mmCIF file of C-alpha atoms and ligand atoms in Angstrom:
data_model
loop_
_atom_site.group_PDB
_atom_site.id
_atom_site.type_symbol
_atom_site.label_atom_id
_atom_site.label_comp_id
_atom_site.label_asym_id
_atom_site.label_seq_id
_atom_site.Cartn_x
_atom_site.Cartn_y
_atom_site.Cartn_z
ATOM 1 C CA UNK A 140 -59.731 9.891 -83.925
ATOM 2 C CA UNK A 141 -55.981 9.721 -82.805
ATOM 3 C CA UNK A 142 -54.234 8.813 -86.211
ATOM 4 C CA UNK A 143 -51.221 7.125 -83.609
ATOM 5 C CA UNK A 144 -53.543 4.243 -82.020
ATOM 6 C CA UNK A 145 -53.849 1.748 -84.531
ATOM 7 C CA UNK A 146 -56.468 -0.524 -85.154
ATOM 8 C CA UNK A 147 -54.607 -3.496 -83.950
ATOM 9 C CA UNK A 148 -52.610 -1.280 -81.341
ATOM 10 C CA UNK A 149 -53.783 -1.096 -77.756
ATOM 11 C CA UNK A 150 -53.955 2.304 -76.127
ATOM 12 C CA UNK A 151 -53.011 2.772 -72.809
ATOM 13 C CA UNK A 152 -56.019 2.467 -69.897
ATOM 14 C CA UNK A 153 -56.240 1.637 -66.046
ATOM 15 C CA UNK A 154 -57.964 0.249 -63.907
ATOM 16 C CA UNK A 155 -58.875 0.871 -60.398
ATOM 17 C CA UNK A 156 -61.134 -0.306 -57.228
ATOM 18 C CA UNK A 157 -62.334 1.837 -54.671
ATOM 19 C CA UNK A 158 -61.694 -0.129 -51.768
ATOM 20 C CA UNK A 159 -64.723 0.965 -49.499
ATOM 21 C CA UNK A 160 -65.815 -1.437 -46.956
ATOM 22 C CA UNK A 161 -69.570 -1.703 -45.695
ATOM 23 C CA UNK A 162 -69.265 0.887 -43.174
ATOM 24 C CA UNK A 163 -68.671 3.404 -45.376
ATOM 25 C CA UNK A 164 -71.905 2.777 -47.043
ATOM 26 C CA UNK A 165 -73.869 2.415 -43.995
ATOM 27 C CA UNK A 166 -72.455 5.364 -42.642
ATOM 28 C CA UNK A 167 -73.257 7.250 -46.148
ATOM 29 C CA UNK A 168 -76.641 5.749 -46.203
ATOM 30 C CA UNK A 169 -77.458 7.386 -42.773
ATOM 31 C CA UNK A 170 -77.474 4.130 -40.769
ATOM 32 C CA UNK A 171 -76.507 4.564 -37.079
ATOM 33 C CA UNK A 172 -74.885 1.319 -36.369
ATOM 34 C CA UNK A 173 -72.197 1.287 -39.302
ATOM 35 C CA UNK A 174 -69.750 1.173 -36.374
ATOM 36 C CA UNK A 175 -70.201 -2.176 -35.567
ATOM 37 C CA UNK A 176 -70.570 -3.434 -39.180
ATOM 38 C CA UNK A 177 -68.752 -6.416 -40.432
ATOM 39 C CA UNK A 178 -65.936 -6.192 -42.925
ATOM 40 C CA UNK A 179 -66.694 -7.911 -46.558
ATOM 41 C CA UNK A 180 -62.948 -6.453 -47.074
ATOM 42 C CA UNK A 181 -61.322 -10.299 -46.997
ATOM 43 C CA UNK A 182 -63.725 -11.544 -49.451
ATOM 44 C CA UNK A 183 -63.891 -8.861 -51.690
ATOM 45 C CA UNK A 184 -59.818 -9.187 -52.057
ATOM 46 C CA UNK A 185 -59.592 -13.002 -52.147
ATOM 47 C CA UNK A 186 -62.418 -13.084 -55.379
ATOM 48 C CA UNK A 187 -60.690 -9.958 -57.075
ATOM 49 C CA UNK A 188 -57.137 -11.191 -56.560
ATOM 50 C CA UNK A 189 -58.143 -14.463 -57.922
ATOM 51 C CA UNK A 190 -60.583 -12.867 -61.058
ATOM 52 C CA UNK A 191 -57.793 -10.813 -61.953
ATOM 53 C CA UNK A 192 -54.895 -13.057 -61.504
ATOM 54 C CA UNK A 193 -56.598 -15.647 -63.823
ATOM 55 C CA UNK A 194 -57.003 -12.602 -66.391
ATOM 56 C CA UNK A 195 -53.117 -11.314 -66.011
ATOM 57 C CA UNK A 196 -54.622 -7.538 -64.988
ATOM 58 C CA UNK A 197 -53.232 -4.822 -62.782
ATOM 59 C CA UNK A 198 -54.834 -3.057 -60.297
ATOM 60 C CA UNK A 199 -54.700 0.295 -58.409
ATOM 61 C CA UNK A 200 -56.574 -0.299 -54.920
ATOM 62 C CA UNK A 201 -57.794 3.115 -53.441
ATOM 63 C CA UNK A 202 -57.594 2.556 -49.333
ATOM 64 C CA UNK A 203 -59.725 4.060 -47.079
ATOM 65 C CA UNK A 204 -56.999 4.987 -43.783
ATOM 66 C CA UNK A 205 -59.713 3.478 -41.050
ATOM 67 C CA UNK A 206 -59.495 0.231 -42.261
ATOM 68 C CA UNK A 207 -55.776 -0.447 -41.955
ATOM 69 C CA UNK A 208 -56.497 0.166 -38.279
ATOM 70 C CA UNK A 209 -57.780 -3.590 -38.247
ATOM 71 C CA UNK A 210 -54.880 -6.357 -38.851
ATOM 72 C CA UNK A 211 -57.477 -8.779 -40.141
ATOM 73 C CA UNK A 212 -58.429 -5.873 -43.188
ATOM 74 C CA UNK A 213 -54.843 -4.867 -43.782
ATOM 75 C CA UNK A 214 -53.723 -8.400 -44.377
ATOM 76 C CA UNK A 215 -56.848 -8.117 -47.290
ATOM 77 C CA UNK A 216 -55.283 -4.986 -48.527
ATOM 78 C CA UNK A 217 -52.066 -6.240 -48.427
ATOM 79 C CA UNK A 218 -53.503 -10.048 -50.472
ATOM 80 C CA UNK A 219 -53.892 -7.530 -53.683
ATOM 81 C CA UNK A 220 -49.629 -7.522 -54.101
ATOM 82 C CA UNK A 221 -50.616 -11.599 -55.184
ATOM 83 C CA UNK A 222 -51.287 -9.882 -58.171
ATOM 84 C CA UNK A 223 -48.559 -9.261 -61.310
ATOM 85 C CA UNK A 224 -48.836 -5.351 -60.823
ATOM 86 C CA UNK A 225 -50.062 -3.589 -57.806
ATOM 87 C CA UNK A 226 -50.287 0.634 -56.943
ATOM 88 C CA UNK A 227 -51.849 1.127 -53.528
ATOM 89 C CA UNK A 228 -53.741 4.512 -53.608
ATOM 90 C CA UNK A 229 -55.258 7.195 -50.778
ATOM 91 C CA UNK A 230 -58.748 7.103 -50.309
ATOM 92 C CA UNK A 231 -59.118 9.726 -47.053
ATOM 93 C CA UNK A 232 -59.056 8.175 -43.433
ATOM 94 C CA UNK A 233 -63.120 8.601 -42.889
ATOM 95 C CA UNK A 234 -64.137 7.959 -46.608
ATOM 96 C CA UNK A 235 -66.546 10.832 -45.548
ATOM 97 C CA UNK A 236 -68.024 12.134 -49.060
ATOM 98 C CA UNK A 237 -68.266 16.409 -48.269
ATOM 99 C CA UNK A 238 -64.342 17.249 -48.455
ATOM 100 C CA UNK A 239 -65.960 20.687 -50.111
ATOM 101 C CA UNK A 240 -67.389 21.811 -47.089
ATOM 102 C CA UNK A 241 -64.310 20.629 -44.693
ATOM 103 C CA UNK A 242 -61.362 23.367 -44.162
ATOM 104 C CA UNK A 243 -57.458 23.043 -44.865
ATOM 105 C CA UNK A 244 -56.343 21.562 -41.550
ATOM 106 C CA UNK A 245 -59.170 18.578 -41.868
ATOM 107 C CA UNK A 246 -58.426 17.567 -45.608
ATOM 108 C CA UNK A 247 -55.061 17.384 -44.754
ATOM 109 C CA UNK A 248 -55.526 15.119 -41.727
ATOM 110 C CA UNK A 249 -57.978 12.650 -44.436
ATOM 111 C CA UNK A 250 -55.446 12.738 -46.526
ATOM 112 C CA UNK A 251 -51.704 12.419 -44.861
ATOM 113 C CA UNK A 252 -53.129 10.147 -41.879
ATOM 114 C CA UNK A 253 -53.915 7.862 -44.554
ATOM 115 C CA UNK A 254 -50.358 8.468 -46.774
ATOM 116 C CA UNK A 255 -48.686 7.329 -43.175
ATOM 117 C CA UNK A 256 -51.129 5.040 -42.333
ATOM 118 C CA UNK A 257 -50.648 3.646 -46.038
ATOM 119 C CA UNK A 258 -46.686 4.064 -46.198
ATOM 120 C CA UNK A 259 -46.313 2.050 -42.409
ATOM 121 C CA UNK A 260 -48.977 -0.885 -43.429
ATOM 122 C CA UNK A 261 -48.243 -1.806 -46.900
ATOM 123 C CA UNK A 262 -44.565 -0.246 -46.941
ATOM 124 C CA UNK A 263 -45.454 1.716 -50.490
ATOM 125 C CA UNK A 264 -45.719 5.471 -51.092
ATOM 126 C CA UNK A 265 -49.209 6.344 -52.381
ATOM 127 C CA UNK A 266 -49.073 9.198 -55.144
ATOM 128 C CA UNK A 267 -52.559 9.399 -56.308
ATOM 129 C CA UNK A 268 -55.890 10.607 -54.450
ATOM 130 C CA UNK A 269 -59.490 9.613 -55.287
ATOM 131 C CA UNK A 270 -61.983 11.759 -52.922
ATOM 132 C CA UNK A 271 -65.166 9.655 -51.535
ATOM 133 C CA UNK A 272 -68.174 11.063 -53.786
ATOM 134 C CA UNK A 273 -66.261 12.207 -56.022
ATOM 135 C CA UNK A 274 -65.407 15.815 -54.287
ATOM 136 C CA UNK A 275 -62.498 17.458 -55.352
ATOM 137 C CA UNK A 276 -62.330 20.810 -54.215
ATOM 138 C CA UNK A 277 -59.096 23.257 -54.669
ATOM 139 C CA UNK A 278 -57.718 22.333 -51.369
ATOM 140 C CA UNK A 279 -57.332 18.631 -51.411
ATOM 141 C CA UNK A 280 -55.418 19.391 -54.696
ATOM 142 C CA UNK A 281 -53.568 22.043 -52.831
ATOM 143 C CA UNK A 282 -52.736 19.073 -50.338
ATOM 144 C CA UNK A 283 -51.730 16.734 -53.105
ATOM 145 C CA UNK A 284 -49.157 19.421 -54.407
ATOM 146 C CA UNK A 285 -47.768 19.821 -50.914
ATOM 147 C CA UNK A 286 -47.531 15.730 -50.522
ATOM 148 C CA UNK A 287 -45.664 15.413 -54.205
ATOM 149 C CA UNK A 288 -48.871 13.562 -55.251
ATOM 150 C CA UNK A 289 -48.767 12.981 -58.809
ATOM 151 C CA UNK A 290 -52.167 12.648 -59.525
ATOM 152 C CA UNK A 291 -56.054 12.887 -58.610
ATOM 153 C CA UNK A 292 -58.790 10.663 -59.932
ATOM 154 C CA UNK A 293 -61.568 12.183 -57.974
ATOM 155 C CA UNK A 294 -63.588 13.748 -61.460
ATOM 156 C CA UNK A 295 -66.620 11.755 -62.206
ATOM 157 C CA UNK A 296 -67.678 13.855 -65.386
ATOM 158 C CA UNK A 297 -70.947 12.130 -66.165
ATOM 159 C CA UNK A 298 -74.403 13.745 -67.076
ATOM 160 C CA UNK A 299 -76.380 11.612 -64.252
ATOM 161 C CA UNK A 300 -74.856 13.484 -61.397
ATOM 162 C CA UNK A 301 -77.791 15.430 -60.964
ATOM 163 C CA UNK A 302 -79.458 12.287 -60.549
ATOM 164 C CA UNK A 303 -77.418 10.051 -58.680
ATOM 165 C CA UNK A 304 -77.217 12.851 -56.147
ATOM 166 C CA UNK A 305 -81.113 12.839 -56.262
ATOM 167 C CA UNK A 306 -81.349 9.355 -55.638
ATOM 168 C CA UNK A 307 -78.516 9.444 -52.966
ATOM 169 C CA UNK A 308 -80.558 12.011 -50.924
ATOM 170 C CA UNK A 309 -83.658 10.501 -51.317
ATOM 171 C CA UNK A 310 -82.712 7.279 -50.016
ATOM 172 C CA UNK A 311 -80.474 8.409 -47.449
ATOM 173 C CA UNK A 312 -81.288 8.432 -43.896
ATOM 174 C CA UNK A 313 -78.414 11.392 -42.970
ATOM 175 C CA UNK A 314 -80.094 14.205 -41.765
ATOM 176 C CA UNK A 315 -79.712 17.928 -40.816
ATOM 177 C CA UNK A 316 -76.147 19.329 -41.196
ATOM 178 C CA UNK A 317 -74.885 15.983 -43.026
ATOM 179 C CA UNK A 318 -77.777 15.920 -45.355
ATOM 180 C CA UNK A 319 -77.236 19.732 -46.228
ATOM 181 C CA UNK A 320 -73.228 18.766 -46.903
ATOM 182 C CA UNK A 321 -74.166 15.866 -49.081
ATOM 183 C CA UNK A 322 -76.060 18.100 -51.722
ATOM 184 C CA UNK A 323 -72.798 18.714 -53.235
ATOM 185 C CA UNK A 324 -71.824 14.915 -53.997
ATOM 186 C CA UNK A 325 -70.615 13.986 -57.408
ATOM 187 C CA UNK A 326 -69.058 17.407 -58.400
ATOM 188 C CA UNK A 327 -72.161 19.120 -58.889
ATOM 189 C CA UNK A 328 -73.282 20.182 -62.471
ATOM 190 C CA UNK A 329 -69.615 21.502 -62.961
ATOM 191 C CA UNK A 330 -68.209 18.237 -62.771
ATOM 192 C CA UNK A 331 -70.079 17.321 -66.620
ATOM 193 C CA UNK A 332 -68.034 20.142 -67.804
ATOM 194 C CA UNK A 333 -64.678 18.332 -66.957
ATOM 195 C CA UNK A 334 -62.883 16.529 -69.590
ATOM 196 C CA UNK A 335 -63.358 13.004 -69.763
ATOM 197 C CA UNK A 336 -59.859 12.081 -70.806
ATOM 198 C CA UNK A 337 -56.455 12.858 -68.526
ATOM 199 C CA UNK A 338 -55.866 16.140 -68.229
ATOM 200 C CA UNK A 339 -52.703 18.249 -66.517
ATOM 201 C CA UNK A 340 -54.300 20.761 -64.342
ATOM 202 C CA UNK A 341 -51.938 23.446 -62.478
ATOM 203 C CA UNK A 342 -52.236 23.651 -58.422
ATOM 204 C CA UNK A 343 -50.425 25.737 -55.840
ATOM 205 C CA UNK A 344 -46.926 24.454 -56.018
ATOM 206 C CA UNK A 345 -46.522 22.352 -59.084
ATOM 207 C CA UNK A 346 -48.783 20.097 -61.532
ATOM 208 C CA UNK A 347 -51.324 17.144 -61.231
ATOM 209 C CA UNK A 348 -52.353 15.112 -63.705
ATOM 210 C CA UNK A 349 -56.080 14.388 -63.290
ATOM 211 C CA UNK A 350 -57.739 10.878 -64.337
ATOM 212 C CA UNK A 351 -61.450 11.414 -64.416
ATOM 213 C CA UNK A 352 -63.284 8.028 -64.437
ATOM 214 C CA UNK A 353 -64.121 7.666 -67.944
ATOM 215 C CA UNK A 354 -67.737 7.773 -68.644
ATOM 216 C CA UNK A 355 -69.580 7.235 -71.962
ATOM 217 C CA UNK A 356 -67.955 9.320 -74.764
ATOM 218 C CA UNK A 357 -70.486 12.091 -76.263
ATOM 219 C CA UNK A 358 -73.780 11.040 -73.655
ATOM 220 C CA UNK A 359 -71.532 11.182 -70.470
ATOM 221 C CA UNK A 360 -73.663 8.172 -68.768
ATOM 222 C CA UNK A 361 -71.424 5.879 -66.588
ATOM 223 C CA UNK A 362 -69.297 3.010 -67.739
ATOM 224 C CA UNK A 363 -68.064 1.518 -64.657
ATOM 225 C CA UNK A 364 -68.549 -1.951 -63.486
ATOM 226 C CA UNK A 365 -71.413 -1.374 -60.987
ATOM 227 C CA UNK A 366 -73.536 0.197 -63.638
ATOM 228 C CA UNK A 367 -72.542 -2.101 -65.652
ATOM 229 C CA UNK A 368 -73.872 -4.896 -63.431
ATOM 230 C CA UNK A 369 -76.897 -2.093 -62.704
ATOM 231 C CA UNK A 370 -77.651 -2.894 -66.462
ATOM 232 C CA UNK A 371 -77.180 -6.283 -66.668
ATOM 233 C CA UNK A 372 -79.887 -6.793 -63.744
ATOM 234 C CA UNK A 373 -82.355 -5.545 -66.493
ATOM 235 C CA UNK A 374 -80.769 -7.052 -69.519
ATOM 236 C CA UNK A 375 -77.547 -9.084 -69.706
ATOM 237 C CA UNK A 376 -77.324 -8.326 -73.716
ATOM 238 C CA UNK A 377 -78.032 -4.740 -73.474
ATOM 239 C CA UNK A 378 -75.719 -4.492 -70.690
ATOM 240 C CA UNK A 379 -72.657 -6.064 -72.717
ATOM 241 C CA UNK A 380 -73.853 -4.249 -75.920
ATOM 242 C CA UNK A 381 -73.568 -0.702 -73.527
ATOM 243 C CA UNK A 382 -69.983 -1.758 -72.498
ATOM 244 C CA UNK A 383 -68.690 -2.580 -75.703
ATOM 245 C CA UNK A 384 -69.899 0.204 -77.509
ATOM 246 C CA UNK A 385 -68.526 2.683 -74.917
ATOM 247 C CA UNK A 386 -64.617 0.742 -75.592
ATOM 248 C CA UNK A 387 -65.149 0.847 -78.967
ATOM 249 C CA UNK A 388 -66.835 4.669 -78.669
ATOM 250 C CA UNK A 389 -63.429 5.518 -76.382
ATOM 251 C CA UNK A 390 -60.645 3.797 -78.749
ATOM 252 C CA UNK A 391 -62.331 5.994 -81.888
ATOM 253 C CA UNK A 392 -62.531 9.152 -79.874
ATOM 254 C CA UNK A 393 -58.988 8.512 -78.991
ATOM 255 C CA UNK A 394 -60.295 9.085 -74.909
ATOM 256 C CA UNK A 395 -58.082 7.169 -72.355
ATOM 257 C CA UNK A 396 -60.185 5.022 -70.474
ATOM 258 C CA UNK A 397 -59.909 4.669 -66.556
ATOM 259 C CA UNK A 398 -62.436 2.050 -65.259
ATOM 260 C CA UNK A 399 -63.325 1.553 -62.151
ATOM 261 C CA UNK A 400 -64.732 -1.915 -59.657
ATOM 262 C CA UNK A 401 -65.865 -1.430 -56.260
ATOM 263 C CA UNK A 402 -66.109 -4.188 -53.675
ATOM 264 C CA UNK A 403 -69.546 -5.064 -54.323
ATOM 265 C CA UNK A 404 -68.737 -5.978 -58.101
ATOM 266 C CA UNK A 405 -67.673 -9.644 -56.864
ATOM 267 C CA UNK A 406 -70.131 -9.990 -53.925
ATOM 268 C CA UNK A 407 -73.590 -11.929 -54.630
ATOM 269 C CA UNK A 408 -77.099 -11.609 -52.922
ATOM 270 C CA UNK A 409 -76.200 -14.107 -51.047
ATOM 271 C CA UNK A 410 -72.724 -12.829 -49.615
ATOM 272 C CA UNK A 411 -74.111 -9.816 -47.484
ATOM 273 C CA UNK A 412 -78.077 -8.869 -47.350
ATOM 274 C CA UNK A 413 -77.031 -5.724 -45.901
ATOM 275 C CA UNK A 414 -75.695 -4.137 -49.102
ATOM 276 C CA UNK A 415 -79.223 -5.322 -51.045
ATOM 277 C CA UNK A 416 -79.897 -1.446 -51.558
ATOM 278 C CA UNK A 417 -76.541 -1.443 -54.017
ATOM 279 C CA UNK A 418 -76.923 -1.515 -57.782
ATOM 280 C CA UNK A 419 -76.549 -5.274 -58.488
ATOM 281 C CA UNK A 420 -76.934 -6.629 -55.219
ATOM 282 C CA UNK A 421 -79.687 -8.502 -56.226
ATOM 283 C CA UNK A 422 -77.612 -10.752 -58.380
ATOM 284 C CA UNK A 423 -76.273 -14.158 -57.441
ATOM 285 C CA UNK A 424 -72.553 -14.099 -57.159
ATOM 286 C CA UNK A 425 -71.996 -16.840 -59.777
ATOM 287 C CA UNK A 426 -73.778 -14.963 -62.172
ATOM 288 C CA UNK A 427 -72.016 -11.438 -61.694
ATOM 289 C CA UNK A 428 -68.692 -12.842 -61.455
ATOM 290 C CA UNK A 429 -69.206 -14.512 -64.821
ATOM 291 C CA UNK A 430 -70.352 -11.031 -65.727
ATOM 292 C CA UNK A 431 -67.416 -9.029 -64.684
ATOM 293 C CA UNK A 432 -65.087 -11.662 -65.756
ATOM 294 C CA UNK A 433 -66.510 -10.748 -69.300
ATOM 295 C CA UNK A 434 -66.361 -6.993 -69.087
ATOM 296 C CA UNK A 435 -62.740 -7.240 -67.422
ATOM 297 C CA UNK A 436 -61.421 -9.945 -70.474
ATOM 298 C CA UNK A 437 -63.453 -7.405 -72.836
ATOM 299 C CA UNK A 438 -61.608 -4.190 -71.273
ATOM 300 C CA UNK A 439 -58.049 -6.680 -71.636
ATOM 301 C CA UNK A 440 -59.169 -7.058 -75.487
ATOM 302 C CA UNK A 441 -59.018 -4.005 -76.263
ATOM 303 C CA UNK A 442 -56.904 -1.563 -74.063
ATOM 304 C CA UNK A 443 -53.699 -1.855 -72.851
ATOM 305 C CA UNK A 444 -54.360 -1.891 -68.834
ATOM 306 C CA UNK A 445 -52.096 -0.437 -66.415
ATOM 307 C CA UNK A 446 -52.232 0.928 -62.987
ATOM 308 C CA UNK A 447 -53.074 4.541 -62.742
ATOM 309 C CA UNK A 448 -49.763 5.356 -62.191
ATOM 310 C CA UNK A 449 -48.215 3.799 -64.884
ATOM 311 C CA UNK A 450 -51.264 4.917 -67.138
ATOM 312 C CA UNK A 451 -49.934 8.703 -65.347
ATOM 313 C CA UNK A 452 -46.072 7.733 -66.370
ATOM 314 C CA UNK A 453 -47.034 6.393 -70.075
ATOM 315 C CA UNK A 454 -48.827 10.127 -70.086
ATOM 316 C CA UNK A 455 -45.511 11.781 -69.188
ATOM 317 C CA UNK A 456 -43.716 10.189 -71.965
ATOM 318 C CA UNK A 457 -46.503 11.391 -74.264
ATOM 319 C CA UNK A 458 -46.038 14.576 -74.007
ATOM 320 C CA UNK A 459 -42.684 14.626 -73.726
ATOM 321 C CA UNK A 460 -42.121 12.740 -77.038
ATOM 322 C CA UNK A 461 -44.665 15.085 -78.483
ATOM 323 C CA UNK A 462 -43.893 18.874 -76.747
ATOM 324 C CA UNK A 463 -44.609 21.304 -77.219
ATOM 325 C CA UNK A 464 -47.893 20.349 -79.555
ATOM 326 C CA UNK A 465 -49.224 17.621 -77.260
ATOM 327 C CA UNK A 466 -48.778 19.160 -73.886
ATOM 328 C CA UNK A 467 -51.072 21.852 -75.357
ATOM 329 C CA UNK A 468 -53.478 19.772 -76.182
ATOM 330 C CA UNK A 469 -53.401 17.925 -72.848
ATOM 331 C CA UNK A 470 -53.356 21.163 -70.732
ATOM 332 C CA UNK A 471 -56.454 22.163 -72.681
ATOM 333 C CA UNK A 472 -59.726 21.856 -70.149
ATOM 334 C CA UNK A 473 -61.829 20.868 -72.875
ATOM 335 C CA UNK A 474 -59.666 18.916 -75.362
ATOM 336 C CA UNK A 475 -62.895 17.207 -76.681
HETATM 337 ZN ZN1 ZN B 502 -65.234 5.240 -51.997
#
């Protein structure tokens, strides 16, 4: 345990939403018509602006570059700056989840068309990445060097990869050359091997930080708010019991949490029977709203949340302050 955080002290933490709208998961889930899907992307920002507003929390939105194509979506995006602390983040343009297998030239059109498309919508300057699926191969870092990022959050470092990968594939319609590229999604088994706290990690032309999405301290399971609600489906006490042990399990292993919502966190059954395939979908929205509101007041308790890149900045001071003993310990690749 970190002897500096207090009992009564809260730690530094984020919070962030990947900001994917239904086409993306139609289009992951193999379905043909994801074109013409609708958008849940107005909804999905009205409820969070309004959950989070009532509980005084930040947010970091991750944007996926297609979507700010449509005025009626960008005026969603651009709803979250309602909120007392806002970072607007790069998601790619085609939220397309094999970066691995794409070359140079292509990850760098994902990633600056949506930096532009990002900078001339919502008039900010994104400077952190997450990859769709969780792929984060040495050339979209190599990108984020060469567009001053100054950090990625595309590690996942949990111990169901294998599985979630299984499940993906199994219920997936993509076929051939698309099915072949997904067998990489979620990192792989490397990506249990990555540190599940921020870590500096060196890249052609200068320094990242890297903000995995915290998972479960020891067992490596997931902690974010869809399996979360995944849990809750089965048993609501069990569910908040998981949660609060994995705060509590983070605070004494001294781990800086990064948690993560995705749209369908604050959509009910009876929002969109298209998504019913997603963990939680099954809920009624009254019920899983009253369920996140619970794990977000919980995750308010007893971290200090930020937006990634203030969580990144708080970092910098921390090592500064502490150099050279705690930059050491931060470059390490397996500080715990
Ligand atoms: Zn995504």
């Amino acid at each position: 345990m970190n002897a500096s955080v207090e009992k009564n002290e809260r730690a530094p933490a984020s919070l962030s939403v990947d900001f994917d709208n239904k086409w993306a998961y139609l289009r992951a889930a193999g379905r043909q018509d994801w074109e013409s899907a609708s958008s849940y992307l107005p909804i999905a920002a009205e409820r969070m602006v309004e959950l989070l507003g009532e509980l005084d929390l930040p947010l970091t939105v991750f944007v996926v570059g297609r979507d700010l194509r449509c005025p009626r979506d960008t005026a969603a995006i651009d709803s979250f700056k309602a909120l007392q602390s806002v970072e607007f983040a790069n998601h790619s343009m085609n939220h397309l989840p094999w970066m691995h297998t794409m070359d140079r030239e292509e990850i760098f059109a994902e990633i600056a068309g949506t930096h532009q498309a990002i900078a001339s919508a919502l008039g900010v300057q994104p400077r952190g990445f997450r990859g769709p699926g969780f792929s984060c191969p040495a050339e979209v870092l190599g990108v984020l060097a060469q567009l001053d990022y100054a950090y990625d959050a595309s590690v996942f470092p949990t111990s169901v990869a294998p599985i979630a990968r299984a499940v993906f594939l199994a219920r997936t319609k993509l076929k051939g050359e698309q099915k072949e590229k997904a067998k990489q999604l979620y990192g792989g088994f490397a990506a249990m091997r990555n540190p599940n706290r921020p870590f500096r990690r060196p890249v052609e032309g200068g320094r990242l930080w890297e903000i995995p999405v915290t998972v479960m301290p020891l067992t490596r399971t997931p902690i974010h708010f869809s399996y979360f609600l995944f849990l809750a489906g089965v048993s609501t006490l069990a569910a908040k019991t998981y949660l609060s042990n994995a705060l509590r399990l983070c605070r004494w292993t001294g781990t800086t949490p990064s948690l993560l919502l995705h749209p369908p966190d604050v959509l009910g059954c009876e929002d969109d029977p298209d998504m019913a395939y997603f963990p939680g979908m099954k809920m009624p929205r009254a019920e899983k709203l009253k369920l996140v509101r619970w794990a977000l007041r919980r995750y308010a308790q007893t971290f200090h949340v930020q937006t990634m890149i203030q969580q990144v900045r708080s970092l910098d001071t921390q090592a500064k302050v502490s150099q050279p003993h705690a930059t050491q310990a931060l470059q390490s690749p397996y500080p715990h």
